[in-house]
Amino acid sequence: MDFWQDQFDTIDLSDNEIVKLENMPHLNRLGTLIINNNRITRINPNIGEFLPKLHTLVLTNNRLVNLVEIDPLTSLPKLQFLSLLDNSITKKPNYRLYVIHKLKSLRVLDFKKVKNKERMEAASLFASEEMEEEAKKESMKTLMPVEVPNVSEEEEQQTPKVVAPTPEQIIAIKAAIVNSQTLEEVARLEEVLKSGQLPADLKIPDYDSGSKDVKENDEKMVPDVENEADVEPNNVENQKNDELAAMEQD
């Protein structure tokens, strides 16, 4: 390709399917390399030999995961600007301090200026090789995904389902509001009317069935009244017969 002929100060290789940052020719003029939105997981340990004047490297949105994977960048003697945003490596403990510790010439990391306070903190944190190795091992530990508990069928059945009230139920709800004895019950029933959703566990008195029961009871009482009416004439007739019998004896 033409840009491999060392004619440019800046090369943009964004939005490709690049997996490894390696197999590059010697580009003595190249100062800025932009490789956003790729799939880079590995960097050539000797990249500095091919890009001796590189001062800006943008690796935003790639697949660098562990701290050890940026160690090859130490071979870039003039690297001052580096972006690793949207790589999993940025979520590792002490990520920023580790990068500042490894890349001594770095001035800007992830578009934030490297402060002297950070340099001192990084030097203190990684004062020995043992501490540096421990940080690398820690970054290689994978986080276990949090398991979301499954809702059992029994729990789903216990959860009241919401259904829309029928016109008859709306009338019954209004009647229930009138007959409610507590403000809480009135408020709950009014909320049901406003939302138009009827919880399955909400019990509403069935006034229609109640009236039917009253009618049935009334009908059951009618035969008893008629029987009483039949009994009363019989008693009067018996009384008259008793009186006639007494007169005949006299």
mmCIF file of C-alpha atoms in Angstrom:
data_model
loop_
_atom_site.group_PDB
_atom_site.id
_atom_site.type_symbol
_atom_site.label_atom_id
_atom_site.label_comp_id
_atom_site.label_asym_id
_atom_site.label_seq_id
_atom_site.Cartn_x
_atom_site.Cartn_y
_atom_site.Cartn_z
ATOM 1 C CA MET A 1 0.000 0.000 0.000
ATOM 2 C CA ASP A 2 1.110 3.600 -0.644
ATOM 3 C CA PHE A 3 1.266 4.703 2.970
ATOM 4 C CA TRP A 4 3.832 1.984 3.675
ATOM 5 C CA GLN A 5 6.322 4.019 1.586
ATOM 6 C CA ASP A 6 7.055 6.338 4.541
ATOM 7 C CA GLN A 7 5.479 9.437 2.994
ATOM 8 C CA PHE A 8 3.123 10.487 5.808
ATOM 9 C CA ASP A 9 3.316 11.977 9.268
ATOM 10 C CA THR A 10 -0.136 10.622 10.181
ATOM 11 C CA ILE A 11 -1.907 7.367 9.250
ATOM 12 C CA ASP A 12 -5.494 6.472 10.160
ATOM 13 C CA LEU A 13 -6.369 2.780 10.099
ATOM 14 C CA SER A 14 -9.678 3.067 11.991
ATOM 15 C CA ASP A 15 -12.677 0.818 11.378
ATOM 16 C CA ASN A 16 -10.834 -2.187 10.004
ATOM 17 C CA GLU A 17 -10.578 -5.745 11.246
ATOM 18 C CA ILE A 18 -7.015 -5.406 12.543
ATOM 19 C CA VAL A 19 -6.292 -7.962 15.274
ATOM 20 C CA LYS A 20 -2.546 -7.521 15.858
ATOM 21 C CA LEU A 21 -0.392 -4.408 15.711
ATOM 22 C CA GLU A 22 2.596 -6.004 14.037
ATOM 23 C CA ASN A 23 4.246 -6.760 10.664
ATOM 24 C CA MET A 24 4.757 -3.066 10.021
ATOM 25 C CA PRO A 25 7.551 -1.684 7.799
ATOM 26 C CA HIS A 26 10.010 0.947 8.970
ATOM 27 C CA LEU A 27 8.192 4.290 8.969
ATOM 28 C CA ASN A 28 10.725 6.843 10.141
ATOM 29 C CA ARG A 29 8.472 9.828 9.399
ATOM 30 C CA LEU A 30 5.317 8.562 11.084
ATOM 31 C CA GLY A 31 4.404 10.573 14.177
ATOM 32 C CA THR A 32 0.684 9.789 14.647
ATOM 33 C CA LEU A 33 -1.028 6.416 14.277
ATOM 34 C CA ILE A 34 -4.803 6.207 14.717
ATOM 35 C CA ILE A 35 -6.296 2.713 14.954
ATOM 36 C CA ASN A 36 -9.767 3.223 16.458
ATOM 37 C CA ASN A 37 -12.540 0.627 16.313
ATOM 38 C CA ASN A 38 -10.518 -2.469 15.530
ATOM 39 C CA ARG A 39 -9.983 -5.780 17.310
ATOM 40 C CA ILE A 40 -6.395 -5.426 18.448
ATOM 41 C CA THR A 41 -5.422 -7.863 21.186
ATOM 42 C CA ARG A 42 -1.645 -7.958 20.684
ATOM 43 C CA ILE A 43 1.130 -5.420 20.054
ATOM 44 C CA ASN A 44 4.539 -6.301 18.585
ATOM 45 C CA PRO A 45 7.124 -6.162 21.411
ATOM 46 C CA ASN A 46 9.570 -4.500 18.991
ATOM 47 C CA ILE A 47 7.166 -1.924 17.572
ATOM 48 C CA GLY A 48 9.580 0.863 18.502
ATOM 49 C CA GLU A 49 12.115 -0.383 15.966
ATOM 50 C CA PHE A 50 9.651 0.214 13.111
ATOM 51 C CA LEU A 51 8.120 3.478 14.411
ATOM 52 C CA PRO A 52 11.011 5.344 16.043
ATOM 53 C CA LYS A 53 9.384 8.811 15.887
ATOM 54 C CA LEU A 54 5.840 7.861 16.885
ATOM 55 C CA HIS A 55 4.587 10.315 19.505
ATOM 56 C CA THR A 56 0.778 9.792 19.284
ATOM 57 C CA LEU A 57 -1.014 6.449 19.359
ATOM 58 C CA VAL A 58 -4.811 6.187 19.474
ATOM 59 C CA LEU A 59 -6.102 2.694 20.244
ATOM 60 C CA THR A 60 -9.635 3.615 21.301
ATOM 61 C CA ASN A 61 -12.216 0.825 21.203
ATOM 62 C CA ASN A 62 -10.064 -2.261 20.751
ATOM 63 C CA ARG A 63 -9.687 -5.484 22.730
ATOM 64 C CA LEU A 64 -6.741 -4.951 25.027
ATOM 65 C CA VAL A 65 -7.587 -6.624 28.324
ATOM 66 C CA ASN A 66 -4.613 -7.079 30.678
ATOM 67 C CA LEU A 67 -1.944 -4.645 31.856
ATOM 68 C CA VAL A 68 0.868 -6.760 30.419
ATOM 69 C CA GLU A 69 -0.490 -6.181 26.915
ATOM 70 C CA ILE A 70 0.705 -2.560 26.847
ATOM 71 C CA ASP A 71 4.271 -3.418 27.885
ATOM 72 C CA PRO A 72 5.456 -3.456 24.217
ATOM 73 C CA LEU A 73 4.705 0.271 24.057
ATOM 74 C CA THR A 74 7.762 0.865 26.238
ATOM 75 C CA SER A 75 9.805 0.366 23.068
ATOM 76 C CA LEU A 76 8.392 3.658 21.690
ATOM 77 C CA PRO A 77 10.911 6.192 23.068
ATOM 78 C CA LYS A 78 8.996 9.326 22.002
ATOM 79 C CA LEU A 79 5.425 8.295 22.834
ATOM 80 C CA GLN A 80 3.678 11.237 24.520
ATOM 81 C CA PHE A 81 -0.028 10.832 23.709
ATOM 82 C CA LEU A 82 -1.873 7.556 24.199
ATOM 83 C CA SER A 83 -5.573 6.628 24.205
ATOM 84 C CA LEU A 84 -6.817 3.260 25.387
ATOM 85 C CA LEU A 85 -10.399 4.296 26.003
ATOM 86 C CA ASP A 86 -13.102 1.654 25.520
ATOM 87 C CA ASN A 87 -10.665 -1.191 26.101
ATOM 88 C CA SER A 88 -11.277 -3.609 28.952
ATOM 89 C CA ILE A 89 -7.809 -2.835 30.277
ATOM 90 C CA THR A 90 -9.018 0.552 31.521
ATOM 91 C CA LYS A 91 -11.199 -1.227 34.107
ATOM 92 C CA LYS A 92 -8.285 -3.022 35.730
ATOM 93 C CA PRO A 93 -7.102 -1.933 39.204
ATOM 94 C CA ASN A 94 -4.404 0.763 39.085
ATOM 95 C CA TYR A 95 -4.594 0.833 35.274
ATOM 96 C CA ARG A 96 -3.699 4.509 34.890
ATOM 97 C CA LEU A 97 -0.851 4.428 37.387
ATOM 98 C CA TYR A 98 0.570 1.308 35.775
ATOM 99 C CA VAL A 99 0.622 2.898 32.304
ATOM 100 C CA ILE A 100 2.214 6.075 33.681
ATOM 101 C CA HIS A 101 4.816 3.960 35.451
ATOM 102 C CA LYS A 102 5.712 1.977 32.309
ATOM 103 C CA LEU A 103 5.687 4.848 29.792
ATOM 104 C CA LYS A 104 7.992 7.473 31.287
ATOM 105 C CA SER A 105 7.691 9.949 28.394
ATOM 106 C CA LEU A 106 3.875 9.955 28.394
ATOM 107 C CA ARG A 107 2.260 13.378 28.774
ATOM 108 C CA VAL A 108 -1.408 12.664 28.013
ATOM 109 C CA LEU A 109 -3.276 9.410 28.748
ATOM 110 C CA ASP A 110 -6.871 8.937 27.574
ATOM 111 C CA PHE A 111 -7.053 12.669 26.780
ATOM 112 C CA LYS A 112 -6.149 13.608 30.363
ATOM 113 C CA LYS A 113 -2.857 15.270 31.216
ATOM 114 C CA VAL A 114 -0.488 13.200 33.317
ATOM 115 C CA LYS A 115 0.186 15.074 36.549
ATOM 116 C CA ASN A 116 3.375 15.052 38.599
ATOM 117 C CA LYS A 117 1.353 13.781 41.532
ATOM 118 C CA GLU A 118 0.366 10.749 39.473
ATOM 119 C CA ARG A 119 3.960 10.093 38.484
ATOM 120 C CA MET A 120 5.027 10.134 42.126
ATOM 121 C CA GLU A 121 2.135 7.879 43.144
ATOM 122 C CA ALA A 122 2.927 5.441 40.329
ATOM 123 C CA ALA A 123 6.611 5.360 41.289
ATOM 124 C CA SER A 124 5.677 4.619 44.892
ATOM 125 C CA LEU A 125 3.108 1.969 44.038
ATOM 126 C CA PHE A 126 5.409 0.089 41.662
ATOM 127 C CA ALA A 127 8.659 0.667 43.489
ATOM 128 C CA SER A 128 9.709 -2.952 43.122
ATOM 129 C CA GLU A 129 9.429 -5.558 40.392
ATOM 130 C CA GLU A 130 7.459 -7.769 42.748
ATOM 131 C CA MET A 131 4.731 -5.166 43.044
ATOM 132 C CA GLU A 132 4.649 -4.724 39.290
ATOM 133 C CA GLU A 133 4.317 -8.452 38.728
ATOM 134 C CA GLU A 134 1.579 -8.639 41.338
ATOM 135 C CA ALA A 135 -0.354 -5.933 39.499
ATOM 136 C CA LYS A 136 -0.067 -7.891 36.257
ATOM 137 C CA LYS A 137 -1.308 -11.076 37.894
ATOM 138 C CA GLU A 138 -4.197 -9.209 39.478
ATOM 139 C CA SER A 139 -5.256 -7.796 36.114
ATOM 140 C CA MET A 140 -5.381 -11.288 34.629
ATOM 141 C CA LYS A 141 -8.009 -12.415 37.106
ATOM 142 C CA THR A 142 -11.356 -12.607 35.393
ATOM 143 C CA LEU A 143 -14.395 -11.274 37.144
ATOM 144 C CA MET A 144 -17.092 -13.868 37.715
ATOM 145 C CA PRO A 145 -20.434 -12.810 36.238
ATOM 146 C CA VAL A 146 -23.154 -12.102 38.757
ATOM 147 C CA GLU A 147 -25.878 -14.700 38.540
ATOM 148 C CA VAL A 148 -29.401 -13.374 38.431
ATOM 149 C CA PRO A 149 -31.736 -15.632 40.415
ATOM 150 C CA ASN A 150 -34.481 -17.207 38.358
ATOM 151 C CA VAL A 151 -38.027 -16.568 39.415
ATOM 152 C CA SER A 152 -39.750 -19.869 40.115
ATOM 153 C CA GLU A 153 -43.121 -20.731 38.651
ATOM 154 C CA GLU A 154 -44.577 -20.751 42.154
ATOM 155 C CA GLU A 155 -43.426 -17.174 42.751
ATOM 156 C CA GLU A 156 -44.825 -16.130 39.395
ATOM 157 C CA GLN A 157 -48.160 -17.641 40.320
ATOM 158 C CA GLN A 158 -48.151 -15.783 43.628
ATOM 159 C CA THR A 159 -47.676 -12.469 41.866
ATOM 160 C CA PRO A 160 -51.143 -11.050 41.168
ATOM 161 C CA LYS A 161 -51.801 -10.467 37.498
ATOM 162 C CA VAL A 162 -53.409 -7.252 36.333
ATOM 163 C CA VAL A 163 -56.520 -7.359 34.173
ATOM 164 C CA ALA A 164 -58.847 -4.679 32.851
ATOM 165 C CA PRO A 165 -62.164 -4.430 34.735
ATOM 166 C CA THR A 166 -65.400 -5.223 32.938
ATOM 167 C CA PRO A 167 -68.267 -2.698 32.852
ATOM 168 C CA GLU A 168 -70.059 -4.750 35.507
ATOM 169 C CA GLN A 169 -66.970 -4.668 37.709
ATOM 170 C CA ILE A 170 -66.686 -0.902 37.284
ATOM 171 C CA ILE A 171 -70.237 -0.535 38.576
ATOM 172 C CA ALA A 172 -69.407 -2.874 41.428
ATOM 173 C CA ILE A 173 -66.263 -0.890 42.284
ATOM 174 C CA LYS A 174 -68.276 2.331 42.452
ATOM 175 C CA ALA A 175 -70.782 0.636 44.725
ATOM 176 C CA ALA A 176 -67.945 -0.694 46.863
ATOM 177 C CA ILE A 177 -66.561 2.839 47.222
ATOM 178 C CA VAL A 178 -69.906 4.038 48.535
ATOM 179 C CA ASN A 179 -70.075 1.179 51.048
ATOM 180 C CA SER A 180 -66.397 1.308 52.094
ATOM 181 C CA GLN A 181 -65.771 1.801 55.798
ATOM 182 C CA THR A 182 -62.107 2.944 55.645
ATOM 183 C CA LEU A 183 -60.339 5.717 53.761
ATOM 184 C CA GLU A 184 -57.618 3.285 52.675
ATOM 185 C CA GLU A 185 -60.131 1.068 50.929
ATOM 186 C CA VAL A 186 -61.749 4.086 49.230
ATOM 187 C CA ALA A 187 -58.374 5.304 48.004
ATOM 188 C CA ARG A 188 -57.436 1.869 46.675
ATOM 189 C CA LEU A 189 -60.711 1.453 44.789
ATOM 190 C CA GLU A 190 -60.470 4.967 43.315
ATOM 191 C CA GLU A 191 -56.935 4.181 42.117
ATOM 192 C CA VAL A 192 -58.240 1.050 40.381
ATOM 193 C CA LEU A 193 -60.837 3.129 38.563
ATOM 194 C CA LYS A 194 -58.263 5.710 37.456
ATOM 195 C CA SER A 195 -55.711 3.168 36.216
ATOM 196 C CA GLY A 196 -58.265 0.977 34.457
ATOM 197 C CA GLN A 197 -56.392 -2.097 35.693
ATOM 198 C CA LEU A 198 -57.886 -4.571 38.102
ATOM 199 C CA PRO A 199 -55.485 -6.684 40.228
ATOM 200 C CA ALA A 200 -56.485 -10.320 40.278
ATOM 201 C CA ASP A 201 -56.346 -10.377 44.090
ATOM 202 C CA LEU A 202 -58.786 -7.491 44.461
ATOM 203 C CA LYS A 203 -62.103 -8.788 45.806
ATOM 204 C CA ILE A 204 -65.206 -6.809 44.903
ATOM 205 C CA PRO A 205 -68.600 -7.618 46.419
ATOM 206 C CA ASP A 206 -70.960 -9.045 43.809
ATOM 207 C CA TYR A 207 -74.063 -6.984 44.370
ATOM 208 C CA ASP A 208 -75.984 -8.694 41.565
ATOM 209 C CA SER A 209 -75.560 -12.105 43.164
ATOM 210 C CA GLY A 210 -76.539 -10.614 46.501
ATOM 211 C CA SER A 211 -79.806 -9.336 45.105
ATOM 212 C CA LYS A 212 -80.459 -12.745 43.595
ATOM 213 C CA ASP A 213 -80.004 -14.346 47.003
ATOM 214 C CA VAL A 214 -82.494 -11.898 48.486
ATOM 215 C CA LYS A 215 -85.025 -12.750 45.806
ATOM 216 C CA GLU A 216 -84.546 -16.452 46.396
ATOM 217 C CA ASN A 217 -85.034 -15.995 50.129
ATOM 218 C CA ASP A 218 -88.203 -13.997 49.506
ATOM 219 C CA GLU A 219 -89.523 -16.733 47.257
ATOM 220 C CA LYS A 220 -88.757 -19.348 49.925
ATOM 221 C CA MET A 221 -90.714 -17.304 52.444
ATOM 222 C CA VAL A 222 -93.895 -17.105 50.287
ATOM 223 C CA PRO A 223 -94.957 -20.742 50.768
ATOM 224 C CA ASP A 224 -94.630 -20.326 54.523
ATOM 225 C CA VAL A 225 -97.004 -17.377 54.473
ATOM 226 C CA GLU A 226 -99.481 -19.299 52.333
ATOM 227 C CA ASN A 227 -99.304 -22.247 54.758
ATOM 228 C CA GLU A 228 -100.007 -19.885 57.630
ATOM 229 C CA ALA A 229 -103.007 -18.562 55.711
ATOM 230 C CA ASP A 230 -104.283 -22.110 55.215
ATOM 231 C CA VAL A 231 -103.857 -22.945 58.887
ATOM 232 C CA GLU A 232 -105.784 -19.907 60.107
ATOM 233 C CA PRO A 233 -109.209 -20.796 58.411
ATOM 234 C CA ASN A 234 -108.922 -24.356 59.709
ATOM 235 C CA ASN A 235 -108.533 -23.093 63.252
ATOM 236 C CA VAL A 236 -111.604 -20.819 62.892
ATOM 237 C CA GLU A 237 -113.726 -23.693 61.520
ATOM 238 C CA ASN A 238 -112.692 -26.008 64.354
ATOM 239 C CA GLN A 239 -113.587 -23.336 66.883
ATOM 240 C CA LYS A 240 -117.071 -22.981 65.364
ATOM 241 C CA ASN A 241 -117.655 -26.743 65.491
ATOM 242 C CA ASP A 242 -116.672 -26.796 69.159
ATOM 243 C CA GLU A 243 -119.163 -24.016 69.936
ATOM 244 C CA LEU A 244 -122.056 -25.876 68.139
ATOM 245 C CA ALA A 245 -121.278 -29.068 70.025
ATOM 246 C CA ALA A 246 -121.459 -27.227 73.343
ATOM 247 C CA MET A 247 -124.850 -25.668 72.481
ATOM 248 C CA GLU A 248 -126.349 -29.043 71.579
ATOM 249 C CA GLN A 249 -125.287 -30.458 74.938
ATOM 250 C CA ASP A 250 -127.053 -27.580 76.729
#
